[in-house]
Coordinates of N, CA, C and O in Angstrom, one line a residue:
M143 N -102.5 22.6 82.4 CA -103.3 22.9 83.6 C -102.6 23.8 84.5 O -103.1 24.8 85.0
I144 N -101.3 23.6 84.8 CA -100.6 24.4 85.7 C -100.4 25.8 85.2 O -100.6 26.8 85.9
L145 N -100.0 25.9 83.9 CA -99.8 27.2 83.3 C -101.2 28.0 83.2 O -101.2 29.2 83.5
T146 N -102.2 27.3 82.9 CA -103.5 27.9 82.9 C -103.9 28.5 84.3 O -104.4 29.6 84.4
Q147 N -103.7 27.7 85.3 CA -104.0 28.2 86.7 C -103.2 29.4 87.0 O -103.7 30.4 87.5
L148 N -101.9 29.4 86.6 CA -101.0 30.6 86.9 C -101.5 31.8 86.0 O -101.4 32.9 86.5
L149 N -101.9 31.5 84.8 CA -102.3 32.6 83.9 C -103.6 33.2 84.5 O -103.7 34.4 84.6
N150 N -104.6 32.4 84.9 CA -105.8 32.9 85.4 C -105.6 33.7 86.7 O -106.4 34.6 87.0
A151 N -104.6 33.3 87.5 CA -104.3 34.0 88.7 C -103.5 35.3 88.5 O -103.1 36.0 89.4
E152 N -103.1 35.5 87.2 CA -102.2 36.6 86.8 C -100.9 36.5 87.5 O -100.3 37.5 87.9
Y153 N -100.3 35.3 87.6 CA -99.0 35.1 88.2 C -97.9 35.0 87.2 O -96.8 34.7 87.6
L154 N -98.2 35.1 85.9 CA -97.2 34.9 84.9 C -96.6 36.3 84.4 O -97.2 37.3 84.7
I155 N -95.6 36.2 83.7 CA -95.0 37.5 83.1 C -95.8 38.0 82.0 O -95.4 39.1 81.5
F156 N -96.8 37.3 81.6 CA -97.7 37.8 80.5 C -99.1 37.6 81.0 O -99.4 36.9 82.0
T157 N -100.1 38.3 80.4 CA -101.5 38.1 80.8 C -102.3 37.5 79.6 O -101.8 37.4 78.5
K158 N -103.5 37.1 79.9 CA -104.4 36.6 78.9 C -104.5 37.6 77.7 O -104.6 37.2 76.6
Q159 N -104.6 38.8 78.0 CA -104.9 39.9 77.0 C -103.7 40.0 76.0 O -103.9 40.4 74.9
T160 N -102.5 39.6 76.5 CA -101.3 39.7 75.6 C -101.1 38.4 74.8 O -100.2 38.4 73.9
L161 N -101.9 37.4 75.0 CA -101.7 36.1 74.3 C -102.5 36.0 73.1 O -103.7 36.6 73.0
L162 N -102.0 35.3 72.1 CA -102.8 35.1 70.9 C -104.0 34.3 71.4 O -103.9 33.3 72.1
E163 N -105.2 34.6 70.9 CA -106.5 34.0 71.3 C -106.7 34.1 72.8 O -107.6 33.4 73.3
H164 N -105.9 34.8 73.5 CA -106.1 35.0 75.0 C -106.1 33.8 75.8 O -106.9 33.7 76.8
R165 N -105.3 32.8 75.4 CA -105.3 31.5 76.1 C -104.0 30.8 75.8 O -103.3 31.2 74.8
V166 N -103.6 29.8 76.6 CA -102.5 29.0 76.3 C -102.8 28.1 75.1 O -103.8 27.5 75.0
L167 N -101.9 28.2 74.1 CA -102.1 27.4 72.8 C -101.3 26.1 72.9 O -100.3 26.0 73.5
R168 N -101.8 25.0 72.3 CA -101.2 23.7 72.5 C -100.7 23.2 71.1 O -100.6 22.0 70.9
T169 N -100.4 24.0 70.2 CA -100.0 23.6 68.9 C -98.5 23.2 68.9 O -97.7 24.1 69.3
R170 N -98.2 22.0 68.6 CA -96.8 21.5 68.7 C -96.0 21.5 67.4 O -94.8 21.3 67.3
N171 N -96.7 21.8 66.3 CA -96.1 21.7 64.9 C -95.9 23.2 64.4 O -96.8 24.0 64.4
G172 N -94.6 23.5 64.1 CA -94.3 24.8 63.6 C -95.0 25.3 62.4 O -95.5 26.4 62.3
Q173 N -95.2 24.4 61.5 CA -95.9 24.7 60.2 C -97.4 25.0 60.5 O -97.9 26.0 60.0
I174 N -98.0 24.2 61.3 CA -99.4 24.5 61.7 C -99.6 25.8 62.5 O -100.4 26.6 62.2
F175 N -98.6 26.0 63.4 CA -98.7 27.2 64.2 C -98.6 28.4 63.3 O -99.3 29.4 63.5
A176 N -97.6 28.4 62.4 CA -97.4 29.6 61.5 C -98.7 29.8 60.7 O -99.1 31.0 60.6
K177 N -99.2 28.8 60.1 CA -100.4 28.9 59.3 C -101.6 29.4 60.0 O -102.4 30.3 59.6
K178 N -101.7 29.0 61.3 CA -102.9 29.3 62.1 C -102.8 30.7 62.8 O -103.8 31.4 62.9
Y179 N -101.6 31.0 63.2 CA -101.5 32.2 64.1 C -100.6 33.3 63.5 O -100.6 34.4 64.0
L180 N -99.7 33.1 62.6 CA -98.7 34.1 62.2 C -99.0 34.8 60.9 O -98.2 35.5 60.4
T181 N -100.1 34.5 60.3 CA -100.5 35.1 59.0 C -101.0 36.5 59.2 O -101.1 37.2 58.2
H182 N -101.2 37.0 60.4 CA -101.6 38.3 60.7 C -100.4 39.3 60.7 O -99.3 38.9 60.8
R183 N -100.7 40.5 60.6 CA -99.7 41.6 60.6 C -99.4 41.9 62.1 O -100.4 42.2 62.8
F184 N -98.2 41.9 62.5 CA -97.8 42.2 63.9 C -96.8 43.4 63.8 O -96.0 43.5 63.0
D185 N -97.0 44.3 64.7 CA -96.1 45.5 64.8 C -94.7 45.2 65.3 O -93.8 45.9 65.0
E186 N -94.6 44.2 66.1 CA -93.3 43.8 66.6 C -93.3 42.2 66.6 O -94.3 41.6 66.5
P187 N -92.1 41.7 66.8 CA -92.0 40.2 66.8 C -92.9 39.6 67.9 O -93.1 40.1 69.0
V188 N -93.4 38.4 67.6 CA -94.2 37.6 68.5 C -93.3 36.8 69.4 O -92.4 36.2 68.9
Q189 N -93.6 37.0 70.7 CA -92.8 36.2 71.7 C -93.5 34.8 71.8 O -94.7 34.8 72.2
V190 N -92.9 33.8 71.5 CA -93.4 32.4 71.7 C -92.7 31.7 72.8 O -91.5 31.6 72.8
Y191 N -93.5 31.3 73.8 CA -93.0 30.6 74.9 C -93.4 29.1 74.7 O -94.6 28.8 75.0
R192 N -92.5 28.3 74.3 CA -92.8 26.9 74.1 C -92.4 26.1 75.4 O -91.3 26.2 75.8
V193 N -93.4 25.4 75.9 CA -93.2 24.6 77.1 C -93.0 23.2 76.7 O -93.8 22.6 76.1
L194 N -91.8 22.7 76.9 CA -91.3 21.4 76.4 C -91.0 20.4 77.6 O -90.5 20.8 78.6
D195 N -91.3 19.2 77.3 CA -90.8 18.2 78.3 C -89.6 17.4 77.8 O -89.2 16.5 78.5
S196 N -89.2 17.7 76.6 CA -88.0 17.0 76.1 C -87.1 18.0 75.4 O -87.6 18.9 74.7
R197 N -85.8 17.8 75.5 CA -84.9 18.7 74.8 C -84.7 18.3 73.3 O -84.1 19.0 72.6
N198 N -85.4 17.3 73.0 CA -85.3 16.8 71.6 C -86.4 17.3 70.7 O -86.4 17.0 69.5
E199 N -87.4 17.9 71.2 CA -88.5 18.4 70.4 C -88.1 19.5 69.5 O -87.3 20.4 69.9
R200 N -88.5 19.4 68.3 CA -88.2 20.5 67.3 C -89.5 21.2 66.9 O -90.5 20.5 66.7
F201 N -89.3 22.4 66.6 CA -90.5 23.3 66.2 C -89.9 24.2 65.1 O -89.3 25.2 65.4
R202 N -90.1 23.7 63.9 CA -89.6 24.5 62.8 C -90.7 25.3 62.1 O -91.7 24.8 61.6
L203 N -90.4 26.6 62.1 CA -91.3 27.5 61.4 C -90.9 27.7 60.0 O -89.7 27.6 59.7
P204 N -91.8 27.9 59.1 CA -91.4 28.2 57.7 C -90.5 29.4 57.7 O -90.7 30.4 58.5
K205 N -89.5 29.5 56.8 CA -88.5 30.6 56.7 C -89.2 32.0 56.8 O -88.7 32.8 57.6
P206 N -90.2 32.3 56.0 CA -90.7 33.7 56.1 C -91.3 34.1 57.5 O -91.3 35.3 57.7
Y207 N -91.6 33.1 58.3 CA -92.2 33.5 59.6 C -91.1 33.6 60.7 O -91.4 34.1 61.8
E208 N -89.9 33.1 60.4 CA -88.9 33.1 61.5 C -88.6 34.4 62.0 O -88.3 34.6 63.2
I209 N -88.6 35.5 61.1 CA -88.3 36.8 61.6 C -89.4 37.4 62.4 O -89.2 38.4 63.1
K210 N -90.6 36.9 62.3 CA -91.7 37.4 63.1 C -91.8 36.9 64.5 O -92.6 37.4 65.3
V211 N -90.9 35.9 64.9 CA -91.0 35.2 66.1 C -89.7 35.3 66.9 O -88.6 35.2 66.4
V212 N -89.8 35.5 68.2 CA -88.7 35.4 69.2 C -89.1 34.1 70.0 O -90.1 34.1 70.7
M213 N -88.3 33.1 69.9 CA -88.7 31.8 70.5 C -88.0 31.7 71.9 O -86.8 31.9 72.0
H214 N -88.8 31.3 72.9 CA -88.3 31.0 74.2 C -88.7 29.6 74.5 O -89.8 29.2 74.5
E215 N -87.7 28.8 74.8 CA -88.0 27.4 75.1 C -87.9 27.2 76.6 O -86.9 27.5 77.3
I216 N -89.0 26.8 77.2 CA -89.2 26.6 78.6 C -89.3 25.1 78.9 O -90.2 24.5 78.3
Y217 N -88.5 24.6 79.7 CA -88.5 23.1 79.9 C -89.4 22.9 81.2 O -89.3 23.6 82.2
T218 N -90.1 21.8 81.1 CA -91.0 21.4 82.3 C -90.1 20.8 83.3 O -90.2 19.7 83.7
T219 N -89.2 21.6 83.7 CA -88.3 21.3 84.9 C -88.9 22.1 86.0 O -88.8 23.3 85.9
P220 N -89.5 21.6 86.9 CA -89.6 20.1 87.2 C -90.8 19.5 86.5 O -91.8 20.2 86.1
E221 N -90.8 18.2 86.5 CA -92.0 17.5 86.1 C -93.0 17.6 87.2 O -92.7 18.0 88.4
I222 N -94.3 17.3 86.9 CA -95.3 17.4 87.9 C -95.0 16.6 89.2 O -95.3 17.0 90.3
E223 N -94.3 15.4 89.0 CA -93.9 14.6 90.2 C -93.0 15.4 91.1 O -93.1 15.3 92.4
M224 N -92.0 16.1 90.5 CA -91.1 16.9 91.4 C -91.8 18.0 92.1 O -91.5 18.4 93.2
L225 N -92.8 18.7 91.4 CA -93.5 19.7 92.0 C -94.3 19.2 93.2 O -94.3 19.8 94.3
L226 N -94.8 18.0 93.1 CA -95.6 17.4 94.2 C -94.6 17.0 95.3 O -95.0 17.2 96.5
I227 N -93.5 16.5 95.0 CA -92.5 16.2 96.0 C -92.1 17.5 96.8 O -92.1 17.5 98.1
C228 N -91.9 18.6 96.1 CA -91.6 19.9 96.8 C -92.8 20.3 97.6 O -92.6 20.8 98.7
S229 N -94.0 20.3 97.0 CA -95.2 20.7 97.7 C -95.4 20.0 99.0 O -95.9 20.5 100.0
E230 N -95.1 18.7 99.0 CA -95.4 17.8 100.1 C -94.3 17.9 101.2 O -94.3 17.1 102.2
G231 N -93.2 18.7 100.9 CA -92.1 18.7 101.8 C -91.2 17.5 101.9 O -90.6 17.2 102.9
L232 N -91.2 16.8 100.7 CA -90.4 15.5 100.7 C -89.1 15.6 99.9 O -88.5 14.6 99.6
L233 N -88.7 16.8 99.6 CA -87.5 17.0 98.7 C -86.3 16.4 99.3 O -85.5 15.7 98.7
N234 N -86.0 16.6 100.6 CA -84.8 16.0 101.3 C -84.9 14.5 101.3 O -83.9 13.9 101.1
N235 N -86.1 14.0 101.6 CA -86.3 12.5 101.5 C -85.9 12.0 100.1 O -85.2 10.9 100.0
Y236 N -86.4 12.6 99.1 CA -86.2 12.2 97.7 C -84.7 12.3 97.4 O -84.1 11.4 96.8
K237 N -84.1 13.4 97.7 CA -82.7 13.6 97.4 C -81.7 12.5 98.0 O -80.7 12.3 97.4
H238 N -82.1 11.9 99.1 CA -81.2 10.9 99.7 C -81.3 9.6 99.0 O -80.5 8.7 99.3
L239 N -82.2 9.4 98.1 CA -82.3 8.1 97.4 C -81.4 8.2 96.1 O -81.2 9.3 95.6
Q240 N -81.0 7.0 95.7 CA -80.2 7.0 94.5 C -80.9 6.3 93.4 O -81.6 5.3 93.6
N241 N -80.9 6.8 92.2 CA -81.4 6.2 91.0 C -82.9 5.9 91.1 O -83.4 4.9 90.6
V242 N -83.7 6.8 91.8 CA -85.1 6.6 91.9 C -85.7 7.8 91.1 O -85.5 8.9 91.4
K243 N -86.6 7.5 90.1 CA -87.2 8.5 89.4 C -88.3 9.2 90.3 O -88.9 8.5 91.1
P244 N -88.6 10.4 90.1 CA -89.6 11.1 90.8 C -91.0 10.4 90.7 O -91.7 10.3 91.7
S245 N -91.3 9.8 89.6 CA -92.6 9.1 89.4 C -92.7 7.9 90.3 O -93.7 7.6 90.9
M246 N -91.6 7.2 90.5 CA -91.6 6.0 91.3 C -91.7 6.4 92.8 O -92.4 5.8 93.6
F247 N -91.0 7.4 93.2 CA -91.0 7.9 94.5 C -92.4 8.4 94.9 O -92.9 8.0 96.0
I248 N -93.0 9.1 94.0 CA -94.4 9.7 94.3 C -95.4 8.6 94.3 O -96.4 8.6 95.1
S249 N -95.3 7.6 93.4 CA -96.3 6.5 93.3 C -96.4 5.7 94.6 O -97.4 5.1 94.9
Q250 N -95.3 5.7 95.3 CA -95.2 4.9 96.6 C -96.0 5.7 97.7 O -96.3 5.1 98.7
R251 N -96.2 7.0 97.5 CA -96.8 7.8 98.5 C -98.3 8.2 98.2 O -99.0 8.5 99.1
F252 N -98.6 8.2 96.9 CA -99.9 8.6 96.5 C -100.6 7.5 95.7 O -99.9 6.9 94.8
K253 N -101.8 7.1 96.0 CA -102.5 6.1 95.3 C -103.2 6.6 94.1 O -103.6 5.9 93.2
A254 N -103.4 7.9 94.1 CA -104.1 8.5 93.0 C -103.2 8.7 91.7 O -102.0 8.7 91.9
N255 N -103.8 8.9 90.6 CA -103.1 9.2 89.4 C -102.8 10.6 89.4 O -103.6 11.5 89.1
I256 N -101.6 11.0 89.8 CA -101.2 12.4 90.0 C -101.1 13.2 88.7 O -101.0 14.4 88.7
K257 N -101.2 12.5 87.6 CA -101.2 13.2 86.3 C -102.6 13.5 85.8 O -102.8 14.1 84.7
S258 N -103.6 12.9 86.5 CA -105.0 13.1 86.0 C -105.5 14.5 86.2 O -105.0 15.2 87.2
R259 N -106.3 14.9 85.4 CA -106.9 16.3 85.5 C -107.6 16.4 86.8 O -107.6 17.5 87.5
D260 N -108.4 15.4 87.2 CA -109.1 15.4 88.5 C -108.2 15.7 89.7 O -108.5 16.5 90.5
F261 N -107.1 14.9 89.7 CA -106.2 15.1 90.8 C -105.6 16.5 90.9 O -105.6 17.2 91.9
N262 N -105.2 16.9 89.7 CA -104.5 18.2 89.6 C -105.5 19.4 89.9 O -105.1 20.4 90.6
D263 N -106.7 19.3 89.4 CA -107.7 20.3 89.7 C -108.0 20.4 91.2 O -108.2 21.5 91.7
N264 N -108.0 19.3 91.9 CA -108.3 19.3 93.3 C -107.1 19.6 94.2 O -107.2 20.1 95.3
Y265 N -105.9 19.2 93.7 CA -104.7 19.4 94.6 C -104.1 20.8 94.5 O -103.7 21.4 95.5
W266 N -103.9 21.3 93.3 CA -103.1 22.5 93.0 C -103.9 23.7 93.1 O -105.0 23.8 92.6
T267 N -103.3 24.8 93.7 CA -103.8 26.1 93.6 C -102.6 27.0 93.1 O -101.5 26.5 93.1
P268 N -102.9 28.1 92.5 CA -101.8 28.9 92.0 C -100.7 29.2 93.1 O -99.5 29.1 92.8
D269 N -101.1 29.5 94.3 CA -100.1 29.7 95.4 C -99.3 28.5 95.7 O -98.1 28.6 95.9
K270 N -99.9 27.3 95.7 CA -99.2 26.1 95.9 C -98.2 25.8 94.8 O -97.1 25.3 95.0
I271 N -98.6 26.1 93.6 CA -97.7 25.9 92.4 C -96.5 26.7 92.6 O -95.4 26.3 92.4
V272 N -96.7 28.0 92.8 CA -95.6 29.0 92.9 C -94.7 28.5 94.1 O -93.4 28.5 93.9
A273 N -95.2 28.1 95.2 CA -94.4 27.7 96.3 C -93.5 26.5 96.0 O -92.3 26.4 96.3
A274 N -94.1 25.5 95.3 CA -93.4 24.3 94.9 C -92.3 24.6 93.8 O -91.2 24.1 93.9
V275 N -92.6 25.5 92.9 CA -91.7 25.9 91.9 C -90.5 26.6 92.5 O -89.3 26.4 92.1
K276 N -90.8 27.5 93.4 CA -89.7 28.2 94.1 C -88.7 27.2 94.9 O -87.5 27.3 94.8
I277 N -89.3 26.3 95.6 CA -88.5 25.3 96.3 C -87.6 24.5 95.3 O -86.4 24.3 95.5
Y278 N -88.2 24.1 94.2 CA -87.5 23.3 93.3 C -86.4 24.1 92.6 O -85.3 23.7 92.4
E279 N -86.7 25.4 92.2 CA -85.7 26.2 91.6 C -84.5 26.4 92.4 O -83.4 26.5 91.9
Q280 N -84.7 26.6 93.7 CA -83.6 26.8 94.6 C -82.7 25.6 94.7 O -81.5 25.7 95.1
S281 N -83.2 24.4 94.5 CA -82.5 23.2 94.7 C -81.9 22.5 93.4 O -81.1 21.6 93.5
R282 N -82.4 22.9 92.3 CA -82.0 22.2 91.1 C -80.7 22.6 90.5 O -80.2 23.8 90.7
R283 N -80.1 21.7 89.7 CA -78.9 22.1 88.9 C -79.4 22.8 87.7 O -80.3 22.3 87.0
K284 N -78.8 23.9 87.4 CA -79.3 24.7 86.2 C -78.4 24.5 85.1 O -77.1 24.6 85.2
N285 N -78.9 24.2 83.9 CA -78.2 24.2 82.7 C -78.1 25.6 82.2 O -79.1 26.3 82.1
K286 N -76.9 26.0 81.8 CA -76.6 27.4 81.4 C -77.6 27.8 80.3 O -77.8 27.1 79.3
G287 N -78.3 28.9 80.5 CA -79.2 29.5 79.5 C -80.6 28.8 79.4 O -81.4 29.3 78.7
E288 N -80.8 27.7 80.2 CA -82.0 27.0 80.1 C -83.0 27.7 81.1 O -82.8 28.0 82.2
Q289 N -84.2 27.8 80.5 CA -85.3 28.4 81.3 C -86.3 27.3 81.7 O -86.5 26.4 81.0
S290 N -86.9 27.5 82.9 CA -87.9 26.6 83.5 C -89.1 27.4 83.7 O -89.2 28.6 83.5
I291 N -90.1 26.7 84.2 CA -91.4 27.4 84.6 C -91.2 28.6 85.5 O -91.9 29.6 85.4
Y292 N -90.2 28.4 86.3 CA -89.9 29.5 87.3 C -89.7 30.9 86.5 O -90.1 31.9 87.0
S293 N -89.1 30.8 85.4 CA -88.8 32.0 84.6 C -90.0 32.7 84.0 O -90.0 33.8 83.6
L294 N -91.1 32.0 84.0 CA -92.4 32.5 83.5 C -93.2 33.2 84.6 O -94.2 33.9 84.3
I295 N -92.8 33.0 85.9 CA -93.6 33.5 87.0 C -93.2 35.0 87.2 O -92.1 35.3 87.3
N296 N -94.2 35.8 87.3 CA -94.1 37.2 87.6 C -93.4 37.4 89.0 O -93.8 36.8 89.9
P297 N -92.3 38.2 89.0 CA -91.6 38.3 90.3 C -92.5 38.7 91.5 O -92.2 38.4 92.6
T298 N -93.5 39.5 91.2 CA -94.4 39.9 92.3 C -95.1 38.6 92.9 O -95.5 38.6 94.1
A299 N -95.4 37.6 92.1 CA -96.0 36.4 92.6 C -95.0 35.5 93.4 O -95.5 34.7 94.2
L300 N -93.8 35.8 93.3 CA -92.7 35.0 93.9 C -92.5 35.5 95.4 O -91.8 34.8 96.1
K301 N -93.0 36.6 95.7 CA -92.7 37.2 97.0 C -93.6 36.5 98.1 O -94.6 36.0 98.0

């Protein structure tokens, strides 16, 4: 939902026109992805941006397709709860707590299911997403070489 909103607003480093099927794909299995999308002839390697919520997820392409793809792993850092904390101006309050997960912190402040499509469609706008991602990016500990949603946002949208 968040990436689709950013894509529709043209806030990402790629556009719908440059995407396979002109939309965000949700195929999580490398074998299925290759069979469904990589059997076509491409003039250059396909850039695949996998958005993951776990560092343990594996996406194995069949050997013949590996040379057709440049894989970028983007971690959903932050989770939607952290984006909401940033958006609501609660980051400093949250940081002062010890051993409290973002989901627990946010559930004490919002009675709605913040992961529901209805909540997210009504709460988030592309500009609100970018602002929250910027705040989080400035405050987070970065793992070397690890990319987050921030790295997918077009620099012109970050201004």
